[in-house]
XYZ file of C-alpha atoms in Angstrom:
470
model
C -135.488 13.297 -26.055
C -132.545 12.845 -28.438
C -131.516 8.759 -28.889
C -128.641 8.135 -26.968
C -125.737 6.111 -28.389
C -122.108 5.504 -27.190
C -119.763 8.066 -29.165
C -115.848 7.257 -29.036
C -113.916 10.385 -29.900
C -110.034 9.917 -30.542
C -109.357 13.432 -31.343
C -111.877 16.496 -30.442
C -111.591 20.100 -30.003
C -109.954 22.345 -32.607
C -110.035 26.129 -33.099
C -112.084 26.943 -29.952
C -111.328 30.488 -31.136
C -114.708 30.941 -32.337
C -114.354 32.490 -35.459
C -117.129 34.698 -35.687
C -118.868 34.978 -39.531
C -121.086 37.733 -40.879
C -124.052 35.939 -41.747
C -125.539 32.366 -42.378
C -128.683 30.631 -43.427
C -131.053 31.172 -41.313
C -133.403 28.712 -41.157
C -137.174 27.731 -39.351
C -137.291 23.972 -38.016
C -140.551 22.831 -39.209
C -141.247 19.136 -37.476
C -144.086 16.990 -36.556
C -142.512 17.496 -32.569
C -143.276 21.719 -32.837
C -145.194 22.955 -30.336
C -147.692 25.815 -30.590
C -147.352 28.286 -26.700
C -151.220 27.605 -26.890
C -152.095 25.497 -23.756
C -148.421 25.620 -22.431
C -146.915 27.198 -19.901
C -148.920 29.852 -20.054
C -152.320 27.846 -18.802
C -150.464 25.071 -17.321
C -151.515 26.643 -13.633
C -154.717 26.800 -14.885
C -155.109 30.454 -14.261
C -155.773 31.323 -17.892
C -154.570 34.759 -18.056
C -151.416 33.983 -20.503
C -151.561 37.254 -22.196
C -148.301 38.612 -20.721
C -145.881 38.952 -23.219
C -147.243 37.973 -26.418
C -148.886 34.443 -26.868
C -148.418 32.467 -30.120
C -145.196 34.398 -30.351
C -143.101 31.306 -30.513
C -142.954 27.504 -30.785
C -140.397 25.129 -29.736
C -138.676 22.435 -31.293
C -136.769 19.177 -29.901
C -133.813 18.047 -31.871
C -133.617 14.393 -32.722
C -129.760 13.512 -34.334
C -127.627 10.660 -33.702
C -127.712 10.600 -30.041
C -124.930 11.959 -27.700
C -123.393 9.533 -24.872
C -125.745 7.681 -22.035
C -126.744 10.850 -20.120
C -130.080 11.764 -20.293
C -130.836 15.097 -22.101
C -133.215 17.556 -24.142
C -131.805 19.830 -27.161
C -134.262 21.892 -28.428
C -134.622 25.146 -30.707
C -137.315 27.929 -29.263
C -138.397 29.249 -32.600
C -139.479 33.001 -31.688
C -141.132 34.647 -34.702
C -139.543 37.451 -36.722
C -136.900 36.932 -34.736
C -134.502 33.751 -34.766
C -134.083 30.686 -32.951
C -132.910 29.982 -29.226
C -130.840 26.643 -28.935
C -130.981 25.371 -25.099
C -129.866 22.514 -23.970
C -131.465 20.914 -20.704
C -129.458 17.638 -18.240
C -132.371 16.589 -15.861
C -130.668 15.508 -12.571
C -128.312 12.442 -11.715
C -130.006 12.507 -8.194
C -133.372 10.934 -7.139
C -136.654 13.274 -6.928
C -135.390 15.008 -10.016
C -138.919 16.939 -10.267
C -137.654 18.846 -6.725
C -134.190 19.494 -7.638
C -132.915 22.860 -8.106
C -132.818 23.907 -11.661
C -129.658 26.004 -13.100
C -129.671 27.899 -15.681
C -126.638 29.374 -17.127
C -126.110 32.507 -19.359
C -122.953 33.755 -20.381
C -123.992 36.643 -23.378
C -122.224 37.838 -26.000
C -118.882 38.417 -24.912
C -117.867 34.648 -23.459
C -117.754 31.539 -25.036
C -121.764 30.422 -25.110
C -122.999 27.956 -22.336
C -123.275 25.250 -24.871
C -119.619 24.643 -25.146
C -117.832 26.810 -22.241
C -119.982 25.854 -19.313
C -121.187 22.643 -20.853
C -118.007 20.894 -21.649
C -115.137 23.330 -20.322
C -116.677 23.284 -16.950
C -119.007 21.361 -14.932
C -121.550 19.586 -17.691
C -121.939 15.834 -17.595
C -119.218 15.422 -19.923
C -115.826 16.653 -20.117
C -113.935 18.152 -23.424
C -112.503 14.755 -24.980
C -116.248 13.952 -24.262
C -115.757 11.775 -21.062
C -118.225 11.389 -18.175
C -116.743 14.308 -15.650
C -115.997 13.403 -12.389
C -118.573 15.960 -10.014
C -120.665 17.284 -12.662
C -122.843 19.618 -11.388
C -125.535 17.455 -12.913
C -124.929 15.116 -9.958
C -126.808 17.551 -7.807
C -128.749 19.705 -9.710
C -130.990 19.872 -13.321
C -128.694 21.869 -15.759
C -130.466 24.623 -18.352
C -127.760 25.740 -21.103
C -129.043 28.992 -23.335
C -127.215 30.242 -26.087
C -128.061 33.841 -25.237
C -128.644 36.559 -26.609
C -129.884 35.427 -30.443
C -126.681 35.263 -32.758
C -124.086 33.157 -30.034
C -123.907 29.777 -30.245
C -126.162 27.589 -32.170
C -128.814 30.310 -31.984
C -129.433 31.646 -34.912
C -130.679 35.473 -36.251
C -132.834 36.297 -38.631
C -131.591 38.813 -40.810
C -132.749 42.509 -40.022
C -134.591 41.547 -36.484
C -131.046 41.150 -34.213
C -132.082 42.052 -30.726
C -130.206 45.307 -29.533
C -131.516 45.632 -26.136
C -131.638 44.165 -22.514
C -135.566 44.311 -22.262
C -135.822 42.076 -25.940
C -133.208 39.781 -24.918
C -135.146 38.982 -21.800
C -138.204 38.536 -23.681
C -136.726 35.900 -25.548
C -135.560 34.081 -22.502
C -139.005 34.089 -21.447
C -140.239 32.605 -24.125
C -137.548 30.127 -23.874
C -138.574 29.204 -20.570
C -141.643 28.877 -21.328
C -140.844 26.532 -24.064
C -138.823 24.604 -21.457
C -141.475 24.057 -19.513
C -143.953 23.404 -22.085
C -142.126 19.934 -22.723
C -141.032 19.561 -18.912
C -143.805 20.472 -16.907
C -142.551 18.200 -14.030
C -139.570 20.602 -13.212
C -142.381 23.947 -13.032
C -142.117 23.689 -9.088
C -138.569 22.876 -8.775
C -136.075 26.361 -7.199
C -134.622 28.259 -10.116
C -131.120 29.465 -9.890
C -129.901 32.068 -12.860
C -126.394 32.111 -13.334
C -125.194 34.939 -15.481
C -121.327 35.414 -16.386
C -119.871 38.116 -17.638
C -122.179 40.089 -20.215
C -124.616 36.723 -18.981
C -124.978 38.639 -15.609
C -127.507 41.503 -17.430
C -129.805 38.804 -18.502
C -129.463 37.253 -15.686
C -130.742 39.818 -13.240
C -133.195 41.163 -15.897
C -134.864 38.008 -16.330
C -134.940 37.454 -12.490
C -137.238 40.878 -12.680
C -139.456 40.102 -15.517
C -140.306 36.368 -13.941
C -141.162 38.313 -10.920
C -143.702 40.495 -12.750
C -145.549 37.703 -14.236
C -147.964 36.059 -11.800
C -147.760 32.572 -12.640
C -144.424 32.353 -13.157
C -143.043 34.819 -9.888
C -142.634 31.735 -8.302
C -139.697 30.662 -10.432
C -136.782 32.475 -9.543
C -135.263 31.418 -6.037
C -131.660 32.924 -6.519
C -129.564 35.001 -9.070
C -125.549 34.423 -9.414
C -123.645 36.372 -10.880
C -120.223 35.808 -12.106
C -117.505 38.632 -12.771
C -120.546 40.482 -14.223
C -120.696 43.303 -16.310
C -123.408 45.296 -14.134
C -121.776 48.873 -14.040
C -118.649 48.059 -16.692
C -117.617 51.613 -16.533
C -117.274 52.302 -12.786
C -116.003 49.212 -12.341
C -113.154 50.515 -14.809
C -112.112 53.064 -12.864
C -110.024 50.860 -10.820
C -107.807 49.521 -13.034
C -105.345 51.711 -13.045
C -104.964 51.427 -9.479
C -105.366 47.498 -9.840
C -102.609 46.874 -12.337
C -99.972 49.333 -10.475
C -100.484 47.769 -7.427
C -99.766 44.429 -9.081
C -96.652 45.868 -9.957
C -97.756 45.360 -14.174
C -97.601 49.238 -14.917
C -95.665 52.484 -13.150
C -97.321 55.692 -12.348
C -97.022 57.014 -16.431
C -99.387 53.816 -16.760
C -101.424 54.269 -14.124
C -102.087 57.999 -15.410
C -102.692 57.007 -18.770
C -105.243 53.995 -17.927
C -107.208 56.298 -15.978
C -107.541 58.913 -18.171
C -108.784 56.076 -21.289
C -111.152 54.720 -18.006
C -112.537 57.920 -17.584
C -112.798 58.779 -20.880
C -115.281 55.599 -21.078
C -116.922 56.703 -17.982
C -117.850 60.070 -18.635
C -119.050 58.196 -22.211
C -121.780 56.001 -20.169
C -122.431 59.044 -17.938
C -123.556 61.190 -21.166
C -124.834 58.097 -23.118
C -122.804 57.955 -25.187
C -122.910 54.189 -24.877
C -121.849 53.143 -28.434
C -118.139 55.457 -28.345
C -117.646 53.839 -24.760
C -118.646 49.876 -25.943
C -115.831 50.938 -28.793
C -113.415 52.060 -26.393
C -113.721 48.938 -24.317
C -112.818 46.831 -26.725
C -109.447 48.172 -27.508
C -109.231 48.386 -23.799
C -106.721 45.480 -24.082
C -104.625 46.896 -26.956
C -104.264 50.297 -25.416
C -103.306 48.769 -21.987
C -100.358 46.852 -24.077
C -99.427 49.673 -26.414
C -99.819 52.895 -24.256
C -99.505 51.863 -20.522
C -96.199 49.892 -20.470
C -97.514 46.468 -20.029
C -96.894 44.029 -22.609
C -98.698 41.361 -23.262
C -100.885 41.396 -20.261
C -104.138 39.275 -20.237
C -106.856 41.323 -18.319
C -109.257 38.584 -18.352
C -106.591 36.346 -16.367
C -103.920 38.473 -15.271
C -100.929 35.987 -14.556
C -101.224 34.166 -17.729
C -97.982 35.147 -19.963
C -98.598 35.935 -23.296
C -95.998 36.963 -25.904
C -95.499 40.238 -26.884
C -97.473 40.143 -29.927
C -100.437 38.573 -28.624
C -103.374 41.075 -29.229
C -106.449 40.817 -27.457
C -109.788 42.300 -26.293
C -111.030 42.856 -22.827
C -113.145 39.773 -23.148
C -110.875 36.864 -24.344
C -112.185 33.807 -22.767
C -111.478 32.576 -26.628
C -107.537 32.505 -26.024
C -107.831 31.490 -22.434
C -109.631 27.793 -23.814
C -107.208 27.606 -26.405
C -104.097 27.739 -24.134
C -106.019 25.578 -21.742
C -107.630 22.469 -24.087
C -104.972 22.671 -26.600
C -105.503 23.058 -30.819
C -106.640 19.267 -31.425
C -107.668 17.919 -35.443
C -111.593 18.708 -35.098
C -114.041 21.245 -33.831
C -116.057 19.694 -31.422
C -119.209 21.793 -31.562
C -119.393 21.439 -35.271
C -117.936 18.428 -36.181
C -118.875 16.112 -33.415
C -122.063 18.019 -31.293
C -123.913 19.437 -34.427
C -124.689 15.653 -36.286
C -125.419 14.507 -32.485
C -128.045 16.720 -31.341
C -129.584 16.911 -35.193
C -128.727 20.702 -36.027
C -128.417 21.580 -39.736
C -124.953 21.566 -41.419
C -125.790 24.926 -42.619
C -125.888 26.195 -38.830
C -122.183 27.492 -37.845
C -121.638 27.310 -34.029
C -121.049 30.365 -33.183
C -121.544 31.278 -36.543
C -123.094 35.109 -35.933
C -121.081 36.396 -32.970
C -120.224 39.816 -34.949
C -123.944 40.071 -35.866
C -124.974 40.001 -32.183
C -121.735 42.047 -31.000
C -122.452 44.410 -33.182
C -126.166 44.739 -32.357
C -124.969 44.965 -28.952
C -123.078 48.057 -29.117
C -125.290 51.170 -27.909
C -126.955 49.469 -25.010
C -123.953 46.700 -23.422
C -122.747 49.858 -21.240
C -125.997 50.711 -20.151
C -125.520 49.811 -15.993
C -128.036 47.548 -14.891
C -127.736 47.893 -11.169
C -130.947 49.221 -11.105
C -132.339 45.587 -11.761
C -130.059 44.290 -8.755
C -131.458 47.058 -6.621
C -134.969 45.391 -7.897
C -134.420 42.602 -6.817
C -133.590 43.259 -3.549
C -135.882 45.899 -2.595
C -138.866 44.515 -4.010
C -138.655 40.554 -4.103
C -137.456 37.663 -2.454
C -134.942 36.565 -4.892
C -131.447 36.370 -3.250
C -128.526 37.812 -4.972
C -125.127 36.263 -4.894
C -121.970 38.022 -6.677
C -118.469 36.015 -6.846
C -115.848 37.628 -8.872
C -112.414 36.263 -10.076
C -109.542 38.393 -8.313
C -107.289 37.524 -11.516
C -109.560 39.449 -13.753
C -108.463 42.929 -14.330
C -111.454 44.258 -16.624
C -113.883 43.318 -14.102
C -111.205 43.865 -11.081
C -112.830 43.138 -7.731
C -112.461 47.088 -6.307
C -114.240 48.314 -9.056
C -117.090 45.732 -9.196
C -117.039 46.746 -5.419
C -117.559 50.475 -6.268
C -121.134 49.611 -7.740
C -122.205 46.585 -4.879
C -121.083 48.811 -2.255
C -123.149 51.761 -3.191
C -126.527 50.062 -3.712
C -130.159 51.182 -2.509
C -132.122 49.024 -1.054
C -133.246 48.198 2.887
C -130.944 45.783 4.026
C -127.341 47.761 2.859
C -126.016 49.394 6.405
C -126.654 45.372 7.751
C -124.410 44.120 4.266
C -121.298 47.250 4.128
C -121.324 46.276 7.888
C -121.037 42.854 8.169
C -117.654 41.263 8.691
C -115.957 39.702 6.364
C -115.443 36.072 6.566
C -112.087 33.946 4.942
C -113.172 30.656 2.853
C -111.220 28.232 3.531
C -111.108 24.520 1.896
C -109.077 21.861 2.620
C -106.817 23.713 4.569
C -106.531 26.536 1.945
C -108.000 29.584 1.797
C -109.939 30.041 -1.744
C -111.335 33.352 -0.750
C -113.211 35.750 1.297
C -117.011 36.334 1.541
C -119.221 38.946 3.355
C -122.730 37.240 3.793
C -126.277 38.819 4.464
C -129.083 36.708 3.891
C -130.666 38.313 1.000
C -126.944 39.505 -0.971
C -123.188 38.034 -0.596
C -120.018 38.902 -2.238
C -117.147 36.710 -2.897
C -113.762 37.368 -3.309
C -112.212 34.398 -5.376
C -108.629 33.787 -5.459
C -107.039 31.999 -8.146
C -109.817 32.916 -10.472
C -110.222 34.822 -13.547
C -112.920 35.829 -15.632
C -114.400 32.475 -14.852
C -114.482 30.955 -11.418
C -115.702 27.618 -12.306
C -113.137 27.265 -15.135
C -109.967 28.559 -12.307
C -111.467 27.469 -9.271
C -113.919 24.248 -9.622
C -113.379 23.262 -6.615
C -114.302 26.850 -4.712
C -117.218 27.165 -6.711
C -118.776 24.054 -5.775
C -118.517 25.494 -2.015
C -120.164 28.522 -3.333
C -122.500 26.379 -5.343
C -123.755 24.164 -1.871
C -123.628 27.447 0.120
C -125.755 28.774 -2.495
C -128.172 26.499 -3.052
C -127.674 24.000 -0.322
C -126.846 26.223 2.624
C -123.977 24.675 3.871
């Protein structure tokens, strides 16, 4: 456990447009507090059969720096051999019987700002941006599990040569993460799981949901999956847009016309596998919207926020969304301030290899993974919950509804059929939800890529109705 100490911060937060270098240091922590995965979490049931996905494959290490406010916490670095280091970040419960509190874990991949700073300090962590206790932190309720996921995002770091460029080693290296986690908390082993994925978070979300469930001493782990304007089936969902933004009234018919024809362009990419040309074509998806479809300076990640006509952006810009938000302040928080508290290295860059692990990224990120929802349901007991921002063009809400509308598994007729219900929250209605117990939707007004950014106060609903049940 870090030392904690009382930090007073006159000035934080600067440039929280990540910039994103093309290669660092990377670096092993060697301590005397590493931890071998013999006798860890893989024996810690005592069934001895921890063979399943590679023992002695990793070792964890906590970080020890100059001690970060009064809340308890663990920062720690899963070293996974040959292949980098996973930071996480772990806030044991505020609450009483801590060891039988729901855990959360949040992932938010590569195309968000990584849990660490986004979900951590922009949105329901213990502390708040200038680095004051938040008023209803999540932690109040519930044990909070940050991972800087996928390898490269963050303060996780890549070695050079081994980048991870699929879903299936991603999710290996959350298990061993976990497993790390527990190796040094054993107490929470027992407690419900809830994996939050947003965004590109919502693949490794679902996919680690899967693997857990394959691995007989820890199938017990995962109680619930969230997922968060997800990118599940990116390209269907894209086939909407056109008719989104016209009926918003932010293109004509010639615009309509021509964002179809880029979205089905990209679709017909995926459907051939060509998944590299179509990951391309996404990410100009914002520039050709604003150069060829007659609507300037248009934020699809949050589509009432004005921009100026020569903002340029990608589909994904969560980046220029916290800017506008916190403000451009003297310092950079994550380096400046977070990196000498936890104990990282100066030589580690937050966020220091984004383009590495975007651009390892790019022939597999279109790959649909509603197969792994369909999983889920059909063969587990894992309940599925999917809220999406109704401000969020990219991941519009009729297109993530072509994908959740259409899936396989025995409970379907009962979900397409159920009514659906208005939320409604001090008098105001936040959204709309249709409700089966093993899968729900939620319609989120207000809300852009990033409900609990937009919408805290919805999303705690959805976060007791979750979890809670009321």
């Amino acid at each position: 456990m870090a030392k904690r100490t009382n930090i007073i911060i006159a000035s934080v937060i600067g440039a929280l447009v990540i910039g994103a270098g093309l290669g660092i240091l990377i670096w092993w922590l060697v301590t005397d507090k590493a931890m071998t995965d013999d006798g860890g979490i893989d024996d810690i049931d005592g069934s001895g059969d921890g063979a399943d996905i590679g023992d002695n494959e990793y070792d964890v290490t906590e970080l020890s720096g100059d001690g970060l406010g009064d809340i308890p916490y663990t920062a720690a670095y899963t070293n996974i051999r040959g292949a980098g280091n996973m930071f996480w970040w772990f806030y044991p419960t505020t609450s009483p019987r801590r060891s039988t509190t729901p855990l959360i874990v949040w992932l938010d991949g590569v195309t968000g700002v990584p849990p660490s700073l986004l979900a951590n300090f922009g949105m329901f962590g213990p502390y708040d941006i200038n680095m004051n206790v938040r008023n209803e932190s999540w932690v109040e309720q519930y044990s909070l599990l940050f991972i800087d996921s996928p390898l490269g995002t963050g303060y996780s770091t890549l070695e050079d040569g081994n980048i991870s460029t699929n879903l299936d080693q991603m999710t290996n290296h959350l298990i061993y993460t976990l497993k790390s986690f527990y190796s040094l908390h054993k107490e929470y082993l027992y407690a419900p799981l809830y994996i939050f994925g947003q965004g590109h978070g919502a693949q490794q979300a679902v996919s680690l949901a899967a693997k857990l469930k394959d691995i007989d001493h820890l199938a017990h782990l995962p109680t619930g999956v969230v997922i968060g304007n997800g990118i599940i089936s990116p390209a269907l969902a894209l086939t909407k847009l056109g008719f989104y933004l016209e009926e918003l009234g932010y293109i004509d018919g010639n615009g309509r016309s021509a964002v179809e024809n880029i979205s089905n362009i990209i679709n017909k990419a995926v459907n051939e596998e060509r998944f590299g040309e179509a990951f391309d074509r996404l990410l100009s998806l914002g520039k050709f919207v604003n150069e060829n479809a007659g609507a300037v300076a248009v934020n699809l990640g949050h589509i009432v926020e004005k921009l100026t006509q020569e903002s340029l952006q990608d589909p994904y810009n969560q980046r220029q969304f916290m800017k506008k938000l916190f403000g451009i302040r003297s310092i950079n928080i994550m380096d400046e301030v977070i990196r000498p508290a936890l104990g990282i290295p100066n030589s580690i860059k937050f966020d220091g290899q984004n383009e590495n692990a975007l651009r390892a990224v790019r022939s597999t990120f279109m790959i649909p993974a509603v197969d792994k929802v369909e999983y889920l349901l059909q063969n587990t007991n894992v309940s599925v919950t999917i809220y999406n921002g109704n401000l969020d063009a990219v991941s519009n809400t009729p297109g993530q509804l072509e994908w959740v509308d259409n899936l396989r598994w025995h409970g379907q007729a009962n979900f397409t059929s159920s009514l659906r219900q208005t939320l409604i929250i001090n008098g105001l209605v936040e959204g709309y939800f249709r409700e089966t117990p093993r899968l729900t939707f939620y319609w989120m007004n207000v809300a852009g890529q990033s409900v609990p950014l937009d919408n805290p106060v919805a999303m705690r609903r959805i976060l007791r109705r979750i979890i809670d049940g009321n």
